[in-house]
Amino acid sequence: DADVTQTPRNRITKTGKRIMLECSQTKGHDRMYWYRQDPGLGLQLIYYSFDVKDINKGEISDGYSVSRQAQAKFSLSLESAIPNQTALYFCATSDSQGHGYTFGSGTRLTVV
Amino acid sequence: DQQVKQNSPSLSVQEGRISILNCDYTNSMFDYFLWYKKYPAEGPTFLISISSIKDKNEDGRFTVFLNKSAKHLSLHIVPSQPGDSAVYFCAASVYNTDKLIFGTGTRLQVFP
C-alpha cells in the first residue's frame, strides 16, 4: 500500500457541483498538506494542517475547504466547483521537521 | 509574487553529460532548500536538500549548490541518465514555518 493514498485518481465534474477529494496516510505524520499543480505555475499550497485541531489557509484557499477527520485523514472540498479549479491536486505529509514531504500520486480534477 | 523561480521550463541533455538545473529565490528568510523529482502520473518525490548554512550537498550523482549572496541554487546531475528524465521542482522553507514554497518546475529530458 502507498504511504499516501489519494482518491479518486481522476474525476470529471460539472460546474456548481460539490466535490470532495480524500487523502489518507500510513506514515504516522502529524502534518498534512493540499497542493494544486497548474501548468507553468508549479505547486501552490491550498491548505495545511499540523495536527487534528490545527487547520491553516495556504496561498490559494478561496473556493476550497478542508477537514482533518483524524491524524491519518485530510480531505479537500470544493463547495461549488468552477472550471478554473481544473488542475492536478496533491496531498502530502511530513514529520515534525517538515522538510521531507511524502506526496500522494495526485487527483486529476476536471470541471466542465 | 513568485518567491521561488525556475526560469528554464525545459532542458535537454545527452546521456552521460552533466545536467544543471537552476533556481532563484527572493526571500532571505528561507532556511532550507529542496529538490523534488516528478514523473508523469506520480507525485513528486524528494531528491536532495541543503541547509542555508551550507553551500554544497552531494548524494551520489546529485549535487546541490547554494549561493546565498546571489540567492541562487543549482542541481547538478552527473552523469545524466535517461531515467533522470522528469520534471524537477525546487522548493524552499521559511525558518520555523515548515511550509514549502515550490518553483514552477523544469522538465529535463535526457536523450541517448
mmCIF file of C-alpha atoms in Angstrom, chain A residues 9 31 33 35 37 40-43 45 48 50 57 59 88 90 94 96-101 103-106, chain B residues 1-3 31-32 34 36 38 41-46 49 87 89 93 97-105:
data_model
loop_
_atom_site.group_PDB
_atom_site.id
_atom_site.type_symbol
_atom_site.label_atom_id
_atom_site.label_comp_id
_atom_site.label_asym_id
_atom_site.label_seq_id
_atom_site.Cartn_x
_atom_site.Cartn_y
_atom_site.Cartn_z
ATOM 1 C CA ARG A 9 -7.345 9.385 -9.121
ATOM 2 C CA ARG A 31 1.450 17.372 9.210
ATOM 3 C CA TYR A 33 -0.944 19.487 3.071
ATOM 4 C CA TYR A 35 -1.395 21.473 -3.172
ATOM 5 C CA GLN A 37 -0.471 21.974 -9.773
ATOM 6 C CA GLY A 40 3.576 26.897 -15.619
ATOM 7 C CA LEU A 41 2.648 27.647 -12.015
ATOM 8 C CA GLY A 42 4.249 24.812 -10.139
ATOM 9 C CA LEU A 43 2.733 23.596 -6.888
ATOM 10 C CA LEU A 45 -0.392 25.446 -1.279
ATOM 11 C CA TYR A 48 -2.274 22.679 5.591
ATOM 12 C CA PHE A 50 -0.119 20.498 11.643
ATOM 13 C CA LYS A 57 -5.029 28.542 4.854
ATOM 14 C CA GLU A 59 -1.704 30.720 -0.771
ATOM 15 C CA LEU A 88 -3.872 18.236 -10.589
ATOM 16 C CA PHE A 90 -1.659 16.590 -4.489
ATOM 17 C CA SER A 94 5.653 15.478 6.648
ATOM 18 C CA SER A 96 7.780 17.249 12.718
ATOM 19 C CA GLN A 97 10.815 18.565 10.855
ATOM 20 C CA GLY A 98 8.570 19.461 7.954
ATOM 21 C CA HIS A 99 11.208 19.212 5.286
ATOM 22 C CA GLY A 100 10.837 15.798 3.693
ATOM 23 C CA TYR A 101 7.364 15.729 2.227
ATOM 24 C CA PHE A 103 3.303 13.078 -1.758
ATOM 25 C CA GLY A 104 0.369 11.065 -2.970
ATOM 26 C CA SER A 105 0.000 10.204 -6.642
ATOM 27 C CA GLY A 106 -2.424 13.029 -7.251
ATOM 28 C CA ASP B 1 4.789 37.208 -6.202
ATOM 29 C CA GLN B 2 6.870 34.190 -7.130
ATOM 30 C CA GLN B 3 9.360 33.707 -4.287
ATOM 31 C CA ASP B 31 16.450 28.358 5.711
ATOM 32 C CA TYR B 32 16.169 25.081 3.825
ATOM 33 C CA LEU B 34 14.997 21.002 -1.501
ATOM 34 C CA TYR B 36 11.868 17.145 -5.874
ATOM 35 C CA LYS B 38 8.254 14.158 -10.612
ATOM 36 C CA ALA B 41 1.121 10.244 -13.220
ATOM 37 C CA GLU B 42 3.079 10.205 -9.961
ATOM 38 C CA GLY B 43 3.505 12.588 -7.073
ATOM 39 C CA PRO B 44 6.775 14.463 -6.554
ATOM 40 C CA THR B 45 9.472 12.554 -4.685
ATOM 41 C CA PHE B 46 12.198 14.054 -2.538
ATOM 42 C CA SER B 49 18.190 19.086 0.196
ATOM 43 C CA VAL B 87 10.133 17.416 -14.021
ATOM 44 C CA PHE B 89 10.895 21.230 -8.671
ATOM 45 C CA SER B 93 11.016 26.622 3.515
ATOM 46 C CA THR B 97 7.182 27.580 9.483
ATOM 47 C CA ASP B 98 7.617 24.129 7.885
ATOM 48 C CA LYS B 99 5.734 25.202 4.768
ATOM 49 C CA LEU B 100 7.352 24.579 1.421
ATOM 50 C CA ILE B 101 7.207 27.113 -1.410
ATOM 51 C CA PHE B 102 7.703 25.470 -4.780
ATOM 52 C CA GLY B 103 9.099 26.753 -8.035
ATOM 53 C CA THR B 104 7.368 26.223 -11.373
ATOM 54 C CA GLY B 105 9.468 23.223 -12.370
#
